[in-house]
Amino acid sequence: MENQPLKLSLTASYSIGGRGFPAAFSADMPPITGPLPISARLGASPRKPDTVSISFNRLALAAAAKPKQPPGKRTPSGRTPLPHPKQAPPVLSPEEARASEAQGAMAAPIPDPVEAPVSPIEGAAGVVAAAAVAGSAVAAGQSEPELPPASTPVVDDLKVQNDTVPREALLSIETVSKSFGKLRANDAVSLKLYPGEKHALLGENGAGKSTLVKMIYGVLQPDSGRLVLDGKPARITSPAMARTLGIGMVFQHFSTFEALTVAENLAVVLPDRSLSGIRKDVAAISKEYGLAIEPRRQLSTLSAGERQRVEIIRCLLQNPRLLIMDEPTSVLTPQEAEALFKTLDRLADDGCAILYISHRLEEVRGLCDTATVLRRGKVVATCDPRKETASSLAEMMVGSVIERPKKIPAYVGSARLEVAGLSVAATGGQALHDVTFSARKGEILGIAGVAGEGQSELFAALSGETPVRKHDAIMIDGEPIGRFSVTRRRRLGMAFAPERRLGHSAIADMRLSENYHLTHNALGKTDSSAREVREAFDVRAEGSDPFAGALSGGNLQKFVIGREIVRKPGVFVVAQPTWGVDAGAAAAIHAALLELSKDGAAVVVISQDLDEIFAICDRVAVLHRGSLSEPQVASAVTAESLGLLMGGSDANVVSLAEAGA
Amino acid sequence: MRLERRTAPSMLFAVLSPLLAVALTIGAGLALMAVMGKDPVKVLEVYFLSPFADAYSRSELMVKAIPLALIGSGLALAFRAGVFNIGAPGQYTLGAIFAGGVALFVPEAYAGLWLLPLCMVAGVIGGMLWGWIPAILRIRAGANEILVSLMLTYVAALLLDWLVRGPWNDPLGRGFPKSASFPEEALMPILLPGTRLHWGLPLAVIVAFALWYVLYHTRRGFSVRTMGMAPLAAKFAGFSEAKTITWVMLVSGGLAGLAGAVEVTSTIQQLQPDISAGYGFTAIIVAFLGRLNPIGALIAAVALAVTYIGGENAQILLKLPKNVSFLFQGMLLFFLLACDTLVHYRLRLRSRAGA
């Protein structure tokens, strides 16, 4: 120990409005001779931390500043502290500290973390002394009923918590199997989740990820095998029970009440909280984690991205110990995603385990420290994604190499879709202001933007679901169509695929053959059929004519896109073509869109996924607060510059610069 | 205690749910009768078996089932679209008034074979008119069609009451609130001699099959089902909500009006204040019991007709009040909704189950 440089880490945890916010500080220390400058640091904050833990070279010291929260109101400080994988600061209450003093074990006083500097700890000797104090304090405190049992293992081993000490899993899944009829969705799946771990669950659609997650969240019961939570076998019989056990989940399909406001939706899952209290907490959380949301807005007016924020906030309000995220970043801007990762990092540092489902392998590599790969219901690999490449991960998922479609510069001809001065008044959502763009023959035009900036309104105006008063605001092949209905637009060769699959582009309780007619009913007899779409676009599902609701997200999306492409439309407007879709299906959809544009169609892709936009679009414009920026050549812009436009930096700057040039 | 969505609802029980509801209704009804001191075996026999016992009873069963089937199959269509037309009794009454007006005021000298079809057409128009009012108010003003159609029921009943007491009162009727009897040419021919069973039966069957065809094999029917399942998807498919609402209200109203016309030209043969025996509301149960399928409504109409005939028999033989029929109808609807709910949800007794 003498050879190592001294390292001081300080972790303080605050509780604001029922939410905990950790603050951390660590530094390499020169030999200390005087009082530690902690008070200066903490003094900067007007708030007293609930808990403070200090460690020298991973040797833990701790103290709690505030008395324990009353039972029933769960906060991170009230939560059972869990051993952190990297450094595990035990938390001592003032009673414990007093107990140690009464014992007179060691002379070094427990530092009062808020008011007084931690003094006088001098040099390495002080560290050892302090460690001993911590040890004896906890030993003495074992008779205390409030003492969190999880802090004991740290103390048993006075030689410092390090990585060689076996960690206790928060949740281990032991050879769990689940079948649906003949389909074995999960086959002897085993998985361990540790506190503070960011664990990725990878696999193609239909690999069994959702089934596994549903069993953890209590939606499904395993046929065999068991879940072990905190070392005890647990039967999680309902999502409500999962939530009481500290398991939160952010779903891919949001389970929210359309007619209620954001705060009311949250109140549904937090029955003993007041609406005003929830509003305050939502404001605090959305500020802290960059999850901007207005608690009084009605759910039905929110876009998919905003609904997801509500879901995330809902989980955070319940102080989860394990947070399951199902494709969380699919509708976020790069900056928003970064903010989310910071949130997740902070939660993980707080001891919360994250089970992260995503198809974005780069993202998983950047965020997660462990990855479990499922294929056809079986675990095929467990690895450290940081040590893998995206393509090696993809190979594990698929079992073979995925061919990514390549963007070939297309022949770009005359404008097929022209939008000029399109304005739509706000009716509950975002108004559109003077939107002007054109999509030309052979090109894919990307419309980027954060969720809820007018995408759904723009889509509805283009599709004719809300016809536009100004007839020549939208023209297809030179013909004005602003006031035309969806059907008349389709007859002129337009095709549309909205963002929401179930309930908008498809109906769950109808068979594929009937869903096919949703967009073909007005077109007279066509040669194609639902069966053809399934064959041409490799839509996988059981049965000859299954219900749309029985298809996985990726397969249904392939069907929805394929249904339009078989018509060979002249103008195709598609929103979020690969939202929540696995890598294989996304590649197939992108390839189909590229093929369509190559054949002379104009394709408009409204997407919040910049990777997608850069992968397939020729030009890109950004939608922000209902205004569209000047379209730019995609290869000439960076994700950062688009991100700035998406975030609301003045869109005119670009057009002014172009005008000046 | 709370409800929890089943992950895989049993298809078998989804189909069996109406039968289960009927069985539960009979069981609960008999238990109630036993508590009231009646012999349950006797009640079962009189109430549920006697309507099938002889040829005449069976024909009477059909007579009651005809208006129920006509109204119920139309309502099934409207409910499928998510348009809740609760005003069938009013549309039925208007149909009866229109048909009665034609029957009463076409001069006898001109009457011929075409008079009855004309009455039917007039009845349909009357029902459509009463169905169109809630439709246009919903489309133009956003008025709730449930309330508007329900309230129009009372307007229609008072209109009929006023007509038969006032302008249309039978001059030879000694002041009784009724119209003159309809001429022979305006009466529905009897199908089976010796009974009251009339040509309304084949009409109801044809209507049910025609609606079934429309609902499942035409673009119009597709738009109706789409709108009921996902209004947003219906809009995306290019179906106008206003058109669909208007269409289903006209069809269900028109069929209720047809039922009214059939009823006054067959069993009643004149206009009087009470012409319906509650068919318009009972048909709501018929539509749901028939799984919102027009052909299902045809079968359900017979089941509900049993409560009418059985109720009459029970009144005569067991001295049970006639309103027991409505009690059974109410129980049937209750059990049906409960069965449907439990097919899709399971009941958890403890709110927080332990590990």
CSV table of N, CA, C and O in Angstrom, one decimal, chain A residues 286-333:
chain,number,residue,atom,x,y,z
A,286,SER,N,-36.6,15.7,-14.7
A,286,SER,CA,-36.4,16.1,-16.1
A,286,SER,C,-35.3,17.1,-16.2
A,286,SER,O,-34.6,17.1,-17.2
A,287,LYS,N,-35.2,18.0,-15.2
A,287,LYS,CA,-34.1,18.9,-15.2
A,287,LYS,C,-32.8,18.2,-15.0
A,287,LYS,O,-31.8,18.4,-15.8
A,288,GLU,N,-32.7,17.3,-14.0
A,288,GLU,CA,-31.5,16.7,-13.7
A,288,GLU,C,-31.0,15.8,-14.8
A,288,GLU,O,-29.8,15.8,-15.1
A,289,TYR,N,-31.9,15.0,-15.4
A,289,TYR,CA,-31.5,14.0,-16.4
A,289,TYR,C,-31.7,14.5,-17.9
A,289,TYR,O,-31.6,13.7,-18.8
A,290,GLY,N,-32.1,15.7,-18.1
A,290,GLY,CA,-32.3,16.2,-19.4
A,290,GLY,C,-33.5,15.5,-20.1
A,290,GLY,O,-33.4,15.3,-21.3
A,291,LEU,N,-34.5,15.1,-19.3
A,291,LEU,CA,-35.6,14.4,-19.9
A,291,LEU,C,-36.8,15.4,-20.0
A,291,LEU,O,-37.7,15.3,-19.2
A,292,ALA,N,-36.7,16.4,-20.9
A,292,ALA,CA,-37.7,17.4,-20.9
A,292,ALA,C,-39.1,17.0,-21.1
A,292,ALA,O,-39.4,16.3,-22.1
A,293,ILE,N,-39.9,17.2,-20.2
A,293,ILE,CA,-41.3,16.9,-20.3
A,293,ILE,C,-42.2,17.8,-19.5
A,293,ILE,O,-41.8,18.3,-18.4
A,294,GLU,N,-43.3,18.2,-20.0
A,294,GLU,CA,-44.2,19.1,-19.2
A,294,GLU,C,-45.3,18.2,-18.6
A,294,GLU,O,-46.1,17.5,-19.2
A,295,PRO,N,-45.3,18.1,-17.2
A,295,PRO,CA,-46.1,17.2,-16.5
A,295,PRO,C,-47.6,17.3,-16.8
A,295,PRO,O,-48.4,16.4,-16.6
A,296,ARG,N,-48.0,18.5,-17.2
A,296,ARG,CA,-49.5,18.8,-17.4
A,296,ARG,C,-49.9,18.4,-18.8
A,296,ARG,O,-51.1,18.6,-19.1
A,297,ARG,N,-49.1,18.0,-19.7
A,297,ARG,CA,-49.5,17.7,-21.1
A,297,ARG,C,-50.2,16.4,-21.1
A,297,ARG,O,-49.9,15.4,-20.4
A,298,GLN,N,-51.2,16.3,-22.0
A,298,GLN,CA,-52.0,15.1,-22.1
A,298,GLN,C,-51.1,14.1,-23.0
A,298,GLN,O,-50.5,14.4,-23.9
A,299,LEU,N,-51.2,12.8,-22.6
A,299,LEU,CA,-50.4,11.8,-23.2
A,299,LEU,C,-50.6,11.7,-24.7
A,299,LEU,O,-49.7,11.5,-25.5
A,300,SER,N,-51.9,11.8,-25.1
A,300,SER,CA,-52.2,11.6,-26.5
A,300,SER,C,-51.5,12.7,-27.4
A,300,SER,O,-51.4,12.4,-28.6
A,301,THR,N,-51.0,13.8,-26.8
A,301,THR,CA,-50.4,14.8,-27.7
A,301,THR,C,-48.9,14.5,-27.7
A,301,THR,O,-48.2,15.3,-28.4
A,302,LEU,N,-48.4,13.5,-27.0
A,302,LEU,CA,-46.9,13.3,-27.0
A,302,LEU,C,-46.5,12.4,-28.1
A,302,LEU,O,-47.2,11.5,-28.5
A,303,SER,N,-45.3,12.6,-28.6
A,303,SER,CA,-44.8,11.7,-29.6
A,303,SER,C,-44.1,10.5,-29.0
A,303,SER,O,-44.0,10.4,-27.7
A,304,ALA,N,-43.7,9.6,-29.8
A,304,ALA,CA,-43.1,8.4,-29.2
A,304,ALA,C,-41.9,8.7,-28.3
A,304,ALA,O,-41.7,8.1,-27.3
A,305,GLY,N,-41.1,9.6,-28.8
A,305,GLY,CA,-39.9,9.9,-28.0
A,305,GLY,C,-40.2,10.5,-26.7
A,305,GLY,O,-39.6,10.2,-25.6
A,306,GLU,N,-41.3,11.4,-26.7
A,306,GLU,CA,-41.7,12.0,-25.4
A,306,GLU,C,-42.3,11.0,-24.5
A,306,GLU,O,-42.1,11.0,-23.3
A,307,ARG,N,-43.1,10.0,-25.1
A,307,ARG,CA,-43.7,9.0,-24.2
A,307,ARG,C,-42.6,8.2,-23.6
A,307,ARG,O,-42.7,7.7,-22.4
A,308,GLN,N,-41.5,7.9,-24.3
A,308,GLN,CA,-40.5,7.2,-23.7
A,308,GLN,C,-39.9,7.9,-22.5
A,308,GLN,O,-39.5,7.3,-21.5
A,309,ARG,N,-39.7,9.2,-22.7
A,309,ARG,CA,-39.2,10.0,-21.5
A,309,ARG,C,-40.1,9.8,-20.3
A,309,ARG,O,-39.6,9.6,-19.2
A,310,VAL,N,-41.4,9.8,-20.6
A,310,VAL,CA,-42.4,9.6,-19.5
A,310,VAL,C,-42.1,8.2,-18.8
A,310,VAL,O,-42.1,8.1,-17.6
A,311,GLU,N,-41.9,7.2,-19.6
A,311,GLU,CA,-41.7,5.9,-19.1
A,311,GLU,C,-40.4,5.8,-18.3
A,311,GLU,O,-40.4,5.2,-17.2
A,312,ILE,N,-39.4,6.5,-18.8
A,312,ILE,CA,-38.1,6.5,-18.0
A,312,ILE,C,-38.3,7.2,-16.7
A,312,ILE,O,-37.9,6.7,-15.6
A,313,ILE,N,-39.0,8.3,-16.7
A,313,ILE,CA,-39.2,9.1,-15.5
A,313,ILE,C,-40.0,8.3,-14.5
A,313,ILE,O,-39.8,8.2,-13.3
A,314,ARG,N,-41.0,7.5,-15.1
A,314,ARG,CA,-41.9,6.7,-14.2
A,314,ARG,C,-41.0,5.7,-13.5
A,314,ARG,O,-41.2,5.5,-12.3
A,315,CYS,N,-40.1,5.1,-14.2
A,315,CYS,CA,-39.2,4.1,-13.5
A,315,CYS,C,-38.3,4.8,-12.5
A,315,CYS,O,-38.2,4.3,-11.4
A,316,LEU,N,-37.8,5.9,-12.8
A,316,LEU,CA,-36.9,6.6,-11.9
A,316,LEU,C,-37.6,7.0,-10.6
A,316,LEU,O,-37.0,7.0,-9.5
A,317,LEU,N,-38.9,7.4,-10.8
A,317,LEU,CA,-39.7,7.8,-9.6
A,317,LEU,C,-39.8,6.6,-8.6
A,317,LEU,O,-40.1,6.8,-7.4
A,318,GLN,N,-39.7,5.4,-9.1
A,318,GLN,CA,-39.9,4.3,-8.2
A,318,GLN,C,-38.6,3.7,-7.7
A,318,GLN,O,-38.5,2.6,-7.1
A,319,ASN,N,-37.5,4.5,-7.9
A,319,ASN,CA,-36.2,4.1,-7.3
A,319,ASN,C,-35.8,2.6,-7.6
A,319,ASN,O,-35.7,1.8,-6.6
A,320,PRO,N,-35.7,2.3,-8.8
A,320,PRO,CA,-35.4,0.9,-9.1
A,320,PRO,C,-34.0,0.4,-8.6
A,320,PRO,O,-33.0,1.2,-8.6
A,321,ARG,N,-33.9,-0.9,-8.3
A,321,ARG,CA,-32.5,-1.5,-8.1
A,321,ARG,C,-32.1,-2.1,-9.3
A,321,ARG,O,-30.9,-2.3,-9.5
A,322,LEU,N,-33.1,-2.5,-10.2
A,322,LEU,CA,-32.7,-3.1,-11.5
A,322,LEU,C,-33.6,-2.4,-12.5
A,322,LEU,O,-34.9,-2.3,-12.3
A,323,LEU,N,-33.0,-1.8,-13.5
A,323,LEU,CA,-33.8,-1.1,-14.5
A,323,LEU,C,-33.6,-1.8,-15.8
A,323,LEU,O,-32.5,-2.0,-16.3
A,324,ILE,N,-34.8,-2.2,-16.4
A,324,ILE,CA,-34.7,-2.9,-17.7
A,324,ILE,C,-35.1,-1.9,-18.7
A,324,ILE,O,-36.1,-1.2,-18.6
A,325,MET,N,-34.2,-1.7,-19.7
A,325,MET,CA,-34.5,-0.7,-20.8
A,325,MET,C,-34.6,-1.5,-22.1
A,325,MET,O,-33.7,-2.2,-22.5
A,326,ASP,N,-35.8,-1.4,-22.7
A,326,ASP,CA,-36.0,-2.1,-24.0
A,326,ASP,C,-35.9,-1.1,-25.1
A,326,ASP,O,-36.7,-0.2,-25.3
A,327,GLU,N,-34.8,-1.1,-25.8
A,327,GLU,CA,-34.5,-0.2,-27.0
A,327,GLU,C,-34.7,1.2,-26.6
A,327,GLU,O,-35.5,1.9,-27.2
A,328,PRO,N,-34.1,1.7,-25.6
A,328,PRO,CA,-34.4,3.1,-25.1
A,328,PRO,C,-34.0,4.2,-26.0
A,328,PRO,O,-34.6,5.2,-26.1
A,329,THR,N,-32.9,4.0,-26.8
A,329,THR,CA,-32.4,5.2,-27.5
A,329,THR,C,-33.0,5.3,-29.0
A,329,THR,O,-32.6,6.2,-29.7
A,330,SER,N,-33.9,4.4,-29.3
A,330,SER,CA,-34.3,4.4,-30.7
A,330,SER,C,-34.9,5.7,-31.2
A,330,SER,O,-35.0,5.9,-32.4
A,331,VAL,N,-35.4,6.5,-30.3
A,331,VAL,CA,-36.1,7.7,-30.7
A,331,VAL,C,-35.4,9.0,-30.1
A,331,VAL,O,-36.0,10.0,-30.1
A,332,LEU,N,-34.1,8.8,-29.8
A,332,LEU,CA,-33.4,10.0,-29.2
A,332,LEU,C,-32.4,10.6,-30.1
A,332,LEU,O,-31.8,9.9,-31.0
A,333,THR,N,-32.1,11.9,-30.0
A,333,THR,CA,-31.0,12.5,-30.7
A,333,THR,C,-29.7,12.0,-30.1
A,333,THR,O,-29.7,11.5,-29.0
